[in-house]
GROMACS .gro file of C-alpha atoms in nm:
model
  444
    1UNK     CA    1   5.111   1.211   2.829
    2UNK     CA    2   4.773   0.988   2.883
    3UNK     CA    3   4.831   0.625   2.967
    4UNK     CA    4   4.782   0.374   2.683
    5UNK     CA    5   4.467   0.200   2.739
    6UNK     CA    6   4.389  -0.147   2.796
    7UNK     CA    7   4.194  -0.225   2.469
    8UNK     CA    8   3.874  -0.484   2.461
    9UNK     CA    9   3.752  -0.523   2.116
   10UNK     CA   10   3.386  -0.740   2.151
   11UNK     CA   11   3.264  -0.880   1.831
   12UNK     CA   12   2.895  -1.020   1.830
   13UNK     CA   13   2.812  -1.235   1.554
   14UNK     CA   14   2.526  -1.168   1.324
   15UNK     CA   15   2.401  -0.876   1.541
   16UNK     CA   16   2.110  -0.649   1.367
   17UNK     CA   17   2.165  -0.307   1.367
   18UNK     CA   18   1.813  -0.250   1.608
   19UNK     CA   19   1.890  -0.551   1.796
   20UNK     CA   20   1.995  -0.309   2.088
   21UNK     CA   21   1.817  -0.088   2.304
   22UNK     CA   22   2.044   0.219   2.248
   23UNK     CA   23   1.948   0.153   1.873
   24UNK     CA   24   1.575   0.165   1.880
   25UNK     CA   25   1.518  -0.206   1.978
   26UNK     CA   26   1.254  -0.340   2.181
   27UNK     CA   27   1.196  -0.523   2.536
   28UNK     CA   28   1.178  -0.852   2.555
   29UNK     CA   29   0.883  -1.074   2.763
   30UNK     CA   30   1.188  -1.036   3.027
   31UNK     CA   31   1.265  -0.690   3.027
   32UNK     CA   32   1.513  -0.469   2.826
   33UNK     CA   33   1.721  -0.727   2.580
   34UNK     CA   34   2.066  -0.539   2.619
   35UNK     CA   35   2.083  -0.318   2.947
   36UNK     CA   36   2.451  -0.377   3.005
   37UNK     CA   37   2.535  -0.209   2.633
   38UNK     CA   38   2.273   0.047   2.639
   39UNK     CA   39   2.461   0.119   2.975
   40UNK     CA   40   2.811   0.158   2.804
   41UNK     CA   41   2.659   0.366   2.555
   42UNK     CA   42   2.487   0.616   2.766
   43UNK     CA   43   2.835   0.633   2.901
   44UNK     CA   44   3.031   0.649   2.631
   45UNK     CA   45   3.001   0.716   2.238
   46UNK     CA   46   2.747   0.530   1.999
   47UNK     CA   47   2.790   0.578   1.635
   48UNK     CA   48   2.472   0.564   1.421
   49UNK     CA   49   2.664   0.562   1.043
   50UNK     CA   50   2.892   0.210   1.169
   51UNK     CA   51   2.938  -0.023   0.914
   52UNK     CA   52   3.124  -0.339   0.887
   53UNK     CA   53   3.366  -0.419   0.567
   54UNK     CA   54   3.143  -0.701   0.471
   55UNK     CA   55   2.779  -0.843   0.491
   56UNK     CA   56   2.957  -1.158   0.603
   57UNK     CA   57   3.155  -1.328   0.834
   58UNK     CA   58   3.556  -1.408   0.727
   59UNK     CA   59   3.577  -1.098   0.502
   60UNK     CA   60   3.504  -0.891   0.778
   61UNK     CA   61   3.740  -1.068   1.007
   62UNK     CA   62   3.994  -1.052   0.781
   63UNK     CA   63   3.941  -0.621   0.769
   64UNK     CA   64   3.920  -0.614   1.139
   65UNK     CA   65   4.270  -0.802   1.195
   66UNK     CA   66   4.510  -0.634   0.881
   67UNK     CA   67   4.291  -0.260   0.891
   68UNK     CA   68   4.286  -0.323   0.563
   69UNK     CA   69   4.001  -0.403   0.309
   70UNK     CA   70   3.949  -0.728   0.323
   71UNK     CA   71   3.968  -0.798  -0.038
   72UNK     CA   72   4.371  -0.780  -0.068
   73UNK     CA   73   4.381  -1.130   0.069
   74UNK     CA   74   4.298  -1.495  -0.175
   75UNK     CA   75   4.134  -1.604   0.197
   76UNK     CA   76   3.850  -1.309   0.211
   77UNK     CA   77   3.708  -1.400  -0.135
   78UNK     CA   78   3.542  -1.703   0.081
   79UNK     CA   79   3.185  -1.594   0.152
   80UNK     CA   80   3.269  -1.722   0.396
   81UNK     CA   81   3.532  -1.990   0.475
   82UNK     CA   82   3.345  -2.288   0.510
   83UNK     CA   83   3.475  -2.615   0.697
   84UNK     CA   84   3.607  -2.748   0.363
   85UNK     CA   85   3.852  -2.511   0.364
   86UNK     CA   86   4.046  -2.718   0.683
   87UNK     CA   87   4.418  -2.842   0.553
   88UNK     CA   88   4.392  -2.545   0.265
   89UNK     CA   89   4.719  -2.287   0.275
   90UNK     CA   90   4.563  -2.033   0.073
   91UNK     CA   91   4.217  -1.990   0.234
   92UNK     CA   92   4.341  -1.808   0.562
   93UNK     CA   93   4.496  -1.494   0.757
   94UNK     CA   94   4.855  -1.528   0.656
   95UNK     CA   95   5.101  -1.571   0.937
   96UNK     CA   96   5.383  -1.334   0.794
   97UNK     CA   97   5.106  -1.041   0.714
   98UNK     CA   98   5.129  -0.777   1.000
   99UNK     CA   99   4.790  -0.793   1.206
  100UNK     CA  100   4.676  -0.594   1.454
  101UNK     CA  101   4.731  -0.828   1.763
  102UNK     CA  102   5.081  -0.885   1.596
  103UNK     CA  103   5.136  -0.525   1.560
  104UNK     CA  104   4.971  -0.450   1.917
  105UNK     CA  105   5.223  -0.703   2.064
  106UNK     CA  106   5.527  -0.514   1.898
  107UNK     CA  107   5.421  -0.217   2.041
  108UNK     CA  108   5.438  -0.409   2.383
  109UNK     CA  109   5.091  -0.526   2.437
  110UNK     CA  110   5.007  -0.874   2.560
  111UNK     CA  111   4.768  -1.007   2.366
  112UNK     CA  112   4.504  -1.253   2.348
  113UNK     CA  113   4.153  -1.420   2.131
  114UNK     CA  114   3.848  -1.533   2.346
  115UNK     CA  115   3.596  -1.655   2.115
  116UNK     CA  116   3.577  -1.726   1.758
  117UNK     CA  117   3.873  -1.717   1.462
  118UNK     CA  118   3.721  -1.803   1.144
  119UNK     CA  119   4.067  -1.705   0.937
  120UNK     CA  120   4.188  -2.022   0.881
  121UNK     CA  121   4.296  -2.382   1.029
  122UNK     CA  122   4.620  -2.501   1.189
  123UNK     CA  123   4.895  -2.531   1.086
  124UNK     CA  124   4.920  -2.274   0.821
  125UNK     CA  125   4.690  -2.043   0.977
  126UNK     CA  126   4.559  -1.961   1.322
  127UNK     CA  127   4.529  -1.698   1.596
  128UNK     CA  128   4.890  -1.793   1.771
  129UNK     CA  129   5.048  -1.751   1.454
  130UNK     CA  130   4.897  -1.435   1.350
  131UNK     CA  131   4.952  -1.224   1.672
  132UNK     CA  132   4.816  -1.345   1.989
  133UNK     CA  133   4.927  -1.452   2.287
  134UNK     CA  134   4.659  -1.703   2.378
  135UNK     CA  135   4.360  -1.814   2.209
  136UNK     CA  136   4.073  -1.994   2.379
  137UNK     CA  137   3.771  -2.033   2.154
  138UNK     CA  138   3.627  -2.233   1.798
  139UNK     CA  139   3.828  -2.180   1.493
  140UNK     CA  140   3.531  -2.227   1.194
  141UNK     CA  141   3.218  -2.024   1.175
  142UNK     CA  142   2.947  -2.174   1.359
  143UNK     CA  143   2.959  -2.397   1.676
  144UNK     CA  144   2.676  -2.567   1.892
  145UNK     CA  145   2.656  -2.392   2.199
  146UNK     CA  146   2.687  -2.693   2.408
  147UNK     CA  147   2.863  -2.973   2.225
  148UNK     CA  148   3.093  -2.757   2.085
  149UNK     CA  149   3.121  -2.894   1.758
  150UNK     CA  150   3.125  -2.706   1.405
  151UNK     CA  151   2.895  -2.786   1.098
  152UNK     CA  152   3.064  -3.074   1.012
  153UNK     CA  153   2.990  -3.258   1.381
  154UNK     CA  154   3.399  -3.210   1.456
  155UNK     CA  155   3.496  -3.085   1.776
  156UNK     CA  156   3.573  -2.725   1.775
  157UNK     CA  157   3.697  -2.608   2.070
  158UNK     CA  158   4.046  -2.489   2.143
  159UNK     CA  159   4.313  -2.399   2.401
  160UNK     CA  160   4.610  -2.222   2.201
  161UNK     CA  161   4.623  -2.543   1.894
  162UNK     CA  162   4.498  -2.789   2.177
  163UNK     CA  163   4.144  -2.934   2.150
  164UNK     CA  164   3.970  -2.837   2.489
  165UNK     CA  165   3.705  -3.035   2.593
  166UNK     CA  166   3.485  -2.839   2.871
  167UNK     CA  167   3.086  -2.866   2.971
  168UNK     CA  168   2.921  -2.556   2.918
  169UNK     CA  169   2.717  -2.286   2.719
  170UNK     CA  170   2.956  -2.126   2.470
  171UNK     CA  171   2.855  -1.759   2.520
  172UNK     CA  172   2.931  -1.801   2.949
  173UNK     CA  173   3.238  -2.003   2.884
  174UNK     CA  174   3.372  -1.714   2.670
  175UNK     CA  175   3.266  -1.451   2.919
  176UNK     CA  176   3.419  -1.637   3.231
  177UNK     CA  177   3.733  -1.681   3.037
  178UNK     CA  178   3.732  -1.324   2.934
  179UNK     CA  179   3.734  -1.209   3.342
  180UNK     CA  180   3.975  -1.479   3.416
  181UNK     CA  181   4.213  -1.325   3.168
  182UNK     CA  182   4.148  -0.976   3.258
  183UNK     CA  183   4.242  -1.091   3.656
  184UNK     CA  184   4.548  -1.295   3.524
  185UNK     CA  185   4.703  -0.967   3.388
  186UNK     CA  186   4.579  -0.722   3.648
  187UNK     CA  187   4.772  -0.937   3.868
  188UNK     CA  188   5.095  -0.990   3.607
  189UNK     CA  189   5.081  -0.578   3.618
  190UNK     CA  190   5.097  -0.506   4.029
  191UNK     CA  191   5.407  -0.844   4.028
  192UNK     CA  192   5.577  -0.771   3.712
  193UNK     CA  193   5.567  -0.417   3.637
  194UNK     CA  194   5.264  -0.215   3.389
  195UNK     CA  195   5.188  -0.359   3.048
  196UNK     CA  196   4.868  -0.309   2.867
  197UNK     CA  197   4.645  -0.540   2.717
  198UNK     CA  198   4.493  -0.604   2.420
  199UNK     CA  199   4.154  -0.827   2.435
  200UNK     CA  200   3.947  -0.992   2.121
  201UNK     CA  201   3.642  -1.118   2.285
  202UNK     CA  202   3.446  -1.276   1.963
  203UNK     CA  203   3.121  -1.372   2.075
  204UNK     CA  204   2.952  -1.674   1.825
  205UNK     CA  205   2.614  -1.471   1.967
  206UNK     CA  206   2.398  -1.448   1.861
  207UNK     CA  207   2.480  -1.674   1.538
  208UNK     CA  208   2.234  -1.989   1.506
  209UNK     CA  209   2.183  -2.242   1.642
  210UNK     CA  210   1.912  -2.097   1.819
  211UNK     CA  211   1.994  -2.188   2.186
  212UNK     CA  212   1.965  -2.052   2.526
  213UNK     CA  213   2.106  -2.135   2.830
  214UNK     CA  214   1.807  -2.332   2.901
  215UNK     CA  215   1.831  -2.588   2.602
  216UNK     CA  216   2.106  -2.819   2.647
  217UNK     CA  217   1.832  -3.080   2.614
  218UNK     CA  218   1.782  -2.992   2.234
  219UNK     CA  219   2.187  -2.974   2.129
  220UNK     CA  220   2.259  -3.324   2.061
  221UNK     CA  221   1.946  -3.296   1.799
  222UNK     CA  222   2.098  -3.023   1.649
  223UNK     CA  223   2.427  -3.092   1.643
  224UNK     CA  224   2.371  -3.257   1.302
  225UNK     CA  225   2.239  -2.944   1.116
  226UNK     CA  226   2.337  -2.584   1.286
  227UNK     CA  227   2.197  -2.414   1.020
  228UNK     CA  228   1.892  -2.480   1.266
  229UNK     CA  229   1.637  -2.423   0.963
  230UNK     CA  230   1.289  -2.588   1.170
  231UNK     CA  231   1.419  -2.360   1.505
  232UNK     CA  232   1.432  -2.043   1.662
  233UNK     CA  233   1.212  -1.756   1.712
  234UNK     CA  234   1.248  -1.411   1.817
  235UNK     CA  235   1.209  -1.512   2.197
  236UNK     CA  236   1.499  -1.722   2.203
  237UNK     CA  237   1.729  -1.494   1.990
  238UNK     CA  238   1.628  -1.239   2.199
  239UNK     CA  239   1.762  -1.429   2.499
  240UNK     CA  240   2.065  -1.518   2.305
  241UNK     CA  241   2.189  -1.172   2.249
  242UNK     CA  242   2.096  -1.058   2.683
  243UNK     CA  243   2.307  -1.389   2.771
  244UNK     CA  244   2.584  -1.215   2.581
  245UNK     CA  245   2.503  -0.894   2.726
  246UNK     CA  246   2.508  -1.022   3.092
  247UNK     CA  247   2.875  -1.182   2.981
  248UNK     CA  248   2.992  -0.818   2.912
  249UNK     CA  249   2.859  -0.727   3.222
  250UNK     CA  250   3.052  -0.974   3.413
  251UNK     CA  251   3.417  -0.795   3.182
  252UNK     CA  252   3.291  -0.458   3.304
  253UNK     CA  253   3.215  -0.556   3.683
  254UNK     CA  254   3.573  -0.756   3.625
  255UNK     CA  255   3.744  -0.403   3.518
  256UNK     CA  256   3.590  -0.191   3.793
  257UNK     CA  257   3.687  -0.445   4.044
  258UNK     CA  258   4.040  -0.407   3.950
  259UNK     CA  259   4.036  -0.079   3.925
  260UNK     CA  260   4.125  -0.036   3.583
  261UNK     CA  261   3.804   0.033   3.378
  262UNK     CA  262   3.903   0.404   3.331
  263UNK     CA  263   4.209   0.346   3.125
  264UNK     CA  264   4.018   0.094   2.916
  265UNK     CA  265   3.901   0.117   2.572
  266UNK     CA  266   3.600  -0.098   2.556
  267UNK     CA  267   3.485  -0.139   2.150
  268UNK     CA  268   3.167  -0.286   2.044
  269UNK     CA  269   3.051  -0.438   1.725
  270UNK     CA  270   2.905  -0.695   1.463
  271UNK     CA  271   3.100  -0.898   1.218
  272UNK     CA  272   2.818  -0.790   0.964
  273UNK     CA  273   2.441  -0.705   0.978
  274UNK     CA  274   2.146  -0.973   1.113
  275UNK     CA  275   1.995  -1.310   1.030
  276UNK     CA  276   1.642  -1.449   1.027
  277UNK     CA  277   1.552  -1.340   1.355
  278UNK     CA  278   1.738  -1.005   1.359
  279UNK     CA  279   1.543  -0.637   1.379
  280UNK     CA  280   1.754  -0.385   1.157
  281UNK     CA  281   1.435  -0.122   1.132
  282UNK     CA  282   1.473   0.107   0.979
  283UNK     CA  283   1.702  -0.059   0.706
  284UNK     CA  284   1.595  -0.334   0.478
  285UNK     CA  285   1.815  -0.647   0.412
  286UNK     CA  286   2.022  -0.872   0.667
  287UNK     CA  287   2.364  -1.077   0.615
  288UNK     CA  288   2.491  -1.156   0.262
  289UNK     CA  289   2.324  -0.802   0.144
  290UNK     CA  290   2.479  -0.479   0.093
  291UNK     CA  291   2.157  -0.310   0.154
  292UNK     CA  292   2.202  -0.107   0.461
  293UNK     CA  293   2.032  -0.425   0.711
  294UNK     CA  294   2.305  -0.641   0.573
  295UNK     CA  295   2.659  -0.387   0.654
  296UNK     CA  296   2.542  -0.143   0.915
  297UNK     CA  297   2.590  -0.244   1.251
  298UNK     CA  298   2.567  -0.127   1.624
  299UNK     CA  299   2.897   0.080   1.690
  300UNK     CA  300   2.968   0.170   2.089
  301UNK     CA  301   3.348   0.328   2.241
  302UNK     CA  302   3.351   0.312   2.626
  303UNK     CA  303   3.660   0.464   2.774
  304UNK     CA  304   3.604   0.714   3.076
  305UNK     CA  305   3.941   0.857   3.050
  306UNK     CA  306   3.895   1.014   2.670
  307UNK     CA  307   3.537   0.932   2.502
  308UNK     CA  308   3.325   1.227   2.651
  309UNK     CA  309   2.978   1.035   2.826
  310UNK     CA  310   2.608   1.088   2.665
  311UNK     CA  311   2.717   1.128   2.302
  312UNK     CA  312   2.709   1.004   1.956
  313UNK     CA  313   2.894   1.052   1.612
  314UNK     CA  314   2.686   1.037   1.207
  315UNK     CA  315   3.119   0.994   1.134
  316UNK     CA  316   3.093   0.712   0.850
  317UNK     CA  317   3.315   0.430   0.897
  318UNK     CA  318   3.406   0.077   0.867
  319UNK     CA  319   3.570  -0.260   1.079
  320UNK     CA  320   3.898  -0.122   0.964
  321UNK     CA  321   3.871   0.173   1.089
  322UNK     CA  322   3.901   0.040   1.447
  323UNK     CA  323   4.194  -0.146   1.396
  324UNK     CA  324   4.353   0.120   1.295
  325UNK     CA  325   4.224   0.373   1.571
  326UNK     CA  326   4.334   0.070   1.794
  327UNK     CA  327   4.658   0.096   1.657
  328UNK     CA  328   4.650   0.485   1.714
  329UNK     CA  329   4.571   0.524   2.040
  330UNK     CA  330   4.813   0.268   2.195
  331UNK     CA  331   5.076   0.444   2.020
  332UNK     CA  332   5.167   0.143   1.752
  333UNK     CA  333   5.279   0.162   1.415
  334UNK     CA  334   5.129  -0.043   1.109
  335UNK     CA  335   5.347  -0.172   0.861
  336UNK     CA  336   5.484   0.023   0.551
  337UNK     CA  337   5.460  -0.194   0.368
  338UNK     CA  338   5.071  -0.310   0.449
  339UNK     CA  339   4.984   0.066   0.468
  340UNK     CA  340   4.663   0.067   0.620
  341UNK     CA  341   4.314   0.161   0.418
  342UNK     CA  342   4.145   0.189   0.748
  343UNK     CA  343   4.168   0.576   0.931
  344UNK     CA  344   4.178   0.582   1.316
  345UNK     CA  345   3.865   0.773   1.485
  346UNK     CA  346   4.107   0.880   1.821
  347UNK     CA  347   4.007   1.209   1.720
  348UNK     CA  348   3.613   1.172   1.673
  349UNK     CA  349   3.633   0.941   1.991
  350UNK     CA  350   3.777   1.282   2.198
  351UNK     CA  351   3.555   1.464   2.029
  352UNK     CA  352   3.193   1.383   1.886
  353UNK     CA  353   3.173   1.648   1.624
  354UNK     CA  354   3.461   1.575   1.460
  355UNK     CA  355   3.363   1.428   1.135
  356UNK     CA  356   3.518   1.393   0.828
  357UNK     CA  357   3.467   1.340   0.436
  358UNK     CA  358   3.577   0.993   0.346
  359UNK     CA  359   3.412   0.681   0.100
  360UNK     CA  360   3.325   0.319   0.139
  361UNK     CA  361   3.362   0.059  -0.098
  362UNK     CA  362   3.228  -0.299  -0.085
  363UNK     CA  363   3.173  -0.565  -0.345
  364UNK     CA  364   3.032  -0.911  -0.324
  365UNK     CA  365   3.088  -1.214  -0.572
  366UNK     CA  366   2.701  -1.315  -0.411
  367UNK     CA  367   2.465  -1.189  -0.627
  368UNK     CA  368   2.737  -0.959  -0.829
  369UNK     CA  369   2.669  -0.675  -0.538
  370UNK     CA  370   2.875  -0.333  -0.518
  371UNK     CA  371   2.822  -0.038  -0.335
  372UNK     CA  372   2.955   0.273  -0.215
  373UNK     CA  373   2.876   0.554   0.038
  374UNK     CA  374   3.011   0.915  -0.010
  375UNK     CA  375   2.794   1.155   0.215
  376UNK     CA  376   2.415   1.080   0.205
  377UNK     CA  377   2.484   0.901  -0.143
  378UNK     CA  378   2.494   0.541  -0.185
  379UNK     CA  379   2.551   0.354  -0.468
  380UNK     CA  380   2.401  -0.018  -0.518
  381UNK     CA  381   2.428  -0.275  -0.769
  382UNK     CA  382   2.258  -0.573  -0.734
  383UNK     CA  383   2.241  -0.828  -1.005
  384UNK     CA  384   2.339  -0.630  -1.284
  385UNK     CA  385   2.018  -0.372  -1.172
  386UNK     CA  386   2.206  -0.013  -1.057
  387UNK     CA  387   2.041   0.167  -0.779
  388UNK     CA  388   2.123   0.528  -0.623
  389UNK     CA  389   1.999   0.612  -0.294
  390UNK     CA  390   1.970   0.922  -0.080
  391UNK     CA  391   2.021   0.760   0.279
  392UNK     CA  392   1.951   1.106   0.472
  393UNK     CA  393   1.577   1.080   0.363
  394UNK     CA  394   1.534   0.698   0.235
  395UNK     CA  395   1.750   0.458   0.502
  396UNK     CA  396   1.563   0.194   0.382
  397UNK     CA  397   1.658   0.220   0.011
  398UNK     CA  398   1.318   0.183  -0.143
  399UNK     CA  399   1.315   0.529  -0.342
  400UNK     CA  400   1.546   0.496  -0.644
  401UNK     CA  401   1.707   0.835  -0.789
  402UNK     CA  402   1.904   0.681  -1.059
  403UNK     CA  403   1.650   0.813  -1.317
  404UNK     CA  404   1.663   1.175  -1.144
  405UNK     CA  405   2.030   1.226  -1.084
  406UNK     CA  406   2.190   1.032  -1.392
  407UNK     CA  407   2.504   1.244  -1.382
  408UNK     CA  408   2.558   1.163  -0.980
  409UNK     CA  409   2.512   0.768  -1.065
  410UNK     CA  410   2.745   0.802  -1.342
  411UNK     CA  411   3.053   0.948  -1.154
  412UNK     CA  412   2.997   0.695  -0.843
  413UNK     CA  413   2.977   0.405  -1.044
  414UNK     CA  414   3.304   0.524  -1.214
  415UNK     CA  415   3.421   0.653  -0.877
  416UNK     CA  416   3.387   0.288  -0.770
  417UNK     CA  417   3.541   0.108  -1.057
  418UNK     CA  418   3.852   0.290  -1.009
  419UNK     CA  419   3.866   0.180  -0.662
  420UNK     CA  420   3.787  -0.196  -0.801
  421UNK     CA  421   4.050  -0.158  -1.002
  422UNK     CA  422   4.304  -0.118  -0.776
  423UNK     CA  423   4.143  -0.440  -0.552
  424UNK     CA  424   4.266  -0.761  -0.688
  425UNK     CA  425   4.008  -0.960  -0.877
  426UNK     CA  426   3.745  -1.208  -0.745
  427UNK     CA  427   3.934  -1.559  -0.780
  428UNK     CA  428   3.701  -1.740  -1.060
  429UNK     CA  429   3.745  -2.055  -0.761
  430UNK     CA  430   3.640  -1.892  -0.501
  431UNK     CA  431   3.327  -1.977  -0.298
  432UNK     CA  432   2.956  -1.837  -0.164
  433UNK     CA  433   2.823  -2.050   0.100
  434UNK     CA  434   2.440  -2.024   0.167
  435UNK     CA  435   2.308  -2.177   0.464
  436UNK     CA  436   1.922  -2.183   0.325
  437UNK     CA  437   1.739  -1.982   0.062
  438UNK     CA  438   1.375  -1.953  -0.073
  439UNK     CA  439   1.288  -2.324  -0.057
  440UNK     CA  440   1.352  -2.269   0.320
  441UNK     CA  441   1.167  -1.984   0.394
  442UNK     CA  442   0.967  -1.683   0.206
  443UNK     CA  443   1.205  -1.406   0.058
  444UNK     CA  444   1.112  -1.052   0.094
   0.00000   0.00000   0.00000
């Protein structure tokens, strides 16, 4: 019987789906932007049909931790959960619902969050209650990489439910306490006998502001509007995403040293697709969208001892879908009574061609979006206009078919209403949250 892995899950934040090197993107005036993750990809398993459960942050979050979609919870109807939503005990990851750290940690994982929440403040919500062991990280959406501090200038920077007050760029201080954590248990294992571990490592990279490691200078300027709408370029986001990618060098060069980077499942992904500065070529759109740019997202599984090296899977599938292949693989069992809606990929991550028939749903109260994906189908409603889309020949959705294949429209829009139905409705209260729009900058 093969060892349950050790299981790293590594969320970037606002990634675009060619932001990487293994997915088309460019170099950088340095040099290759992401050599570290082209590195586990080569090495592992890199999935080209990836999507997340949402064009936005907390719905997506809330997907990753129940493996379910999103939109069974009041707290996911935020797009997203904005800093108004602190003392609220409806707009969060409910403590009593079975997550997947929670569920992990029945199974007899230890557990633990590096990086960010976004579920939810203390004290009715938060990552202790909800299935983790220890939490170091910020609990709202966005944070300025030096001062620490959310959009509304508070402090946001946490030990367990303690404010931690530490000197540093965000990204590092994540990373170091990522290797510290991995060393803590490595050593717990050879003094107290073998127990796996479970890992969240949620970057805030490369979400804006727009700093590097170099521009401590600029933060307390910032620090009164993150949104960062006069900064940035693609140089510095650039940089943003290899400081990340050196971070995840320093967990892999942690898990070799320790000897235990075979029997590890190291998952990549984004929380949803890019921002301003992102590259998501071939695909059109970016975060808020459910165009492709705005859902699909880089998808990599390193684990030496299972995922076969060199390969890649066109398997379609969403942030649920690794919670509940996490869940799979380490032997755990989800709740009955939460059944999951996300399907594990254990056997596409053994074997590549292994690839199976499934849908994908998504809806957005932004806009009044829909969409679904059966085969090389997709179809997209955007402001009452209905769009069908043949994603083998036209990624980025510019060629309309709704005209030529009425009949196929038809039964997918029906297809999807009958999963709507069984979703509970959109709250009429609840909230979209738009950092900037066309008074900002130019629209496509």
């Amino acid at each position: 019987m093969q060892k349950r892995p050790n299981i790293i899950f590594i969320v970037a934040d606002d990634l675009g789906f060619a932001d990487l090197g293994c997915y088309g993107g460019r170099d950088a005036d340095f040099g290759p932007v992401s050599p570290v993750l082209d590195g586990l990809a080569e090495r592992g398993m890199r999935f080209t049909q990836g999507y997340s459960n949402s064009p936005v942050c907390s719905p997506t979050r809330f997907a990753l931790m129940t493996g379910r979609y999103q939109y069974r919870l009041r707290g996911a109807a935020e797009e997203p959960i904005n800093a108004k939503a602190r003392g609220s005990t409806t707009l969060g990851l409910p403590a009593d619902h079975p997550s997947l750290p929670s569920l992990l940690r029945n199974a007899g994982y230890r557990t633990a969050l590096l990086g960010k929440w976004h579920l939810g403040y203390p004290p009715s919500f938060g990552p202790l209650r909800s299935g983790y062991d220890e939490f170091f990280g910020p609990l709202s959406g966005g944070v300025d990489y030096f001062t620490h501090c959310s959009s509304n200038g508070q402090h946001d920077l946490w030990i367990g439910e303690e404010a931690h007050h530490a000197e540093g760029y965000l990204t590092d201080l994540l990373s170091r306490g990522a290797v510290d954590y991995i060393g803590r248990m490595a050593t717990r294992n050879r003094t107290e006998g073998e127990a796996p571990f479970f890992m969240s490592l949620h970057y805030t990279a490369p979400h804006w502001p727009w700093e590097t490691r170099d521009d401590a200078a600029a933060a307390p300027d910032i620090r009164g509007n993150l949104f960062h709408l006069d900064g940035g370029n693609i140089h510095t986001y650039r940089c943003m995403i290899h400081h990340m990618d050196e971070g995840i060098g320093w967990v892999m060069d942690a898990l070799r040293h320790h000897g235990i980077a075979d029997e590890t499942l190291v998952i990549f992904t984004s929380d949803n697709g890019g921002e301003r500065f992102s590259d998501t070529w071939p695909l059109v759109g970016g975060k808020m969208d459910l165009t492709e740019g705005g859902i699909r997202v880089p998808w990599i599984a390193h684990w030496p001892a299972a995922v076969p090296a060199g390969t890649s899977s066109s398997q379609h599938c969403m942030t649920m879908d690794w919670s509940a292949t996490c869940l799979d693989v380490a032997g755990a069992s989800s709740d009955p009574d939460y059944p999951l809606d996300g399907r594990s990929l254990s056997p596409t991550l053994r074997d590549p061609n292994h690839v199976v028939d499934r849908p994908l749903f998504w809806r957005m109260n932004h806009r009044g979006q829909r969409a679904m994906r059966e085969g090389k189908w997709k179809y997209l409603r955007v402001e009452g206009h209905d769009y069908l889309f043949d994603l083998d020949g036209d990624e980025r959705e510019r060629a309309n078919q709704a005209a030529r294949q009425p009949a196929r429209l038809r039964d997918m829009r029906e297809a999807w209403e009958s999963w709507d139905a069984t979703m509970p409705a959109i709250p009429a209260d609840a909230t979209v949250s738009l950092g900037y729009g066309p008074q900002d900058m130019p629209q496509r």
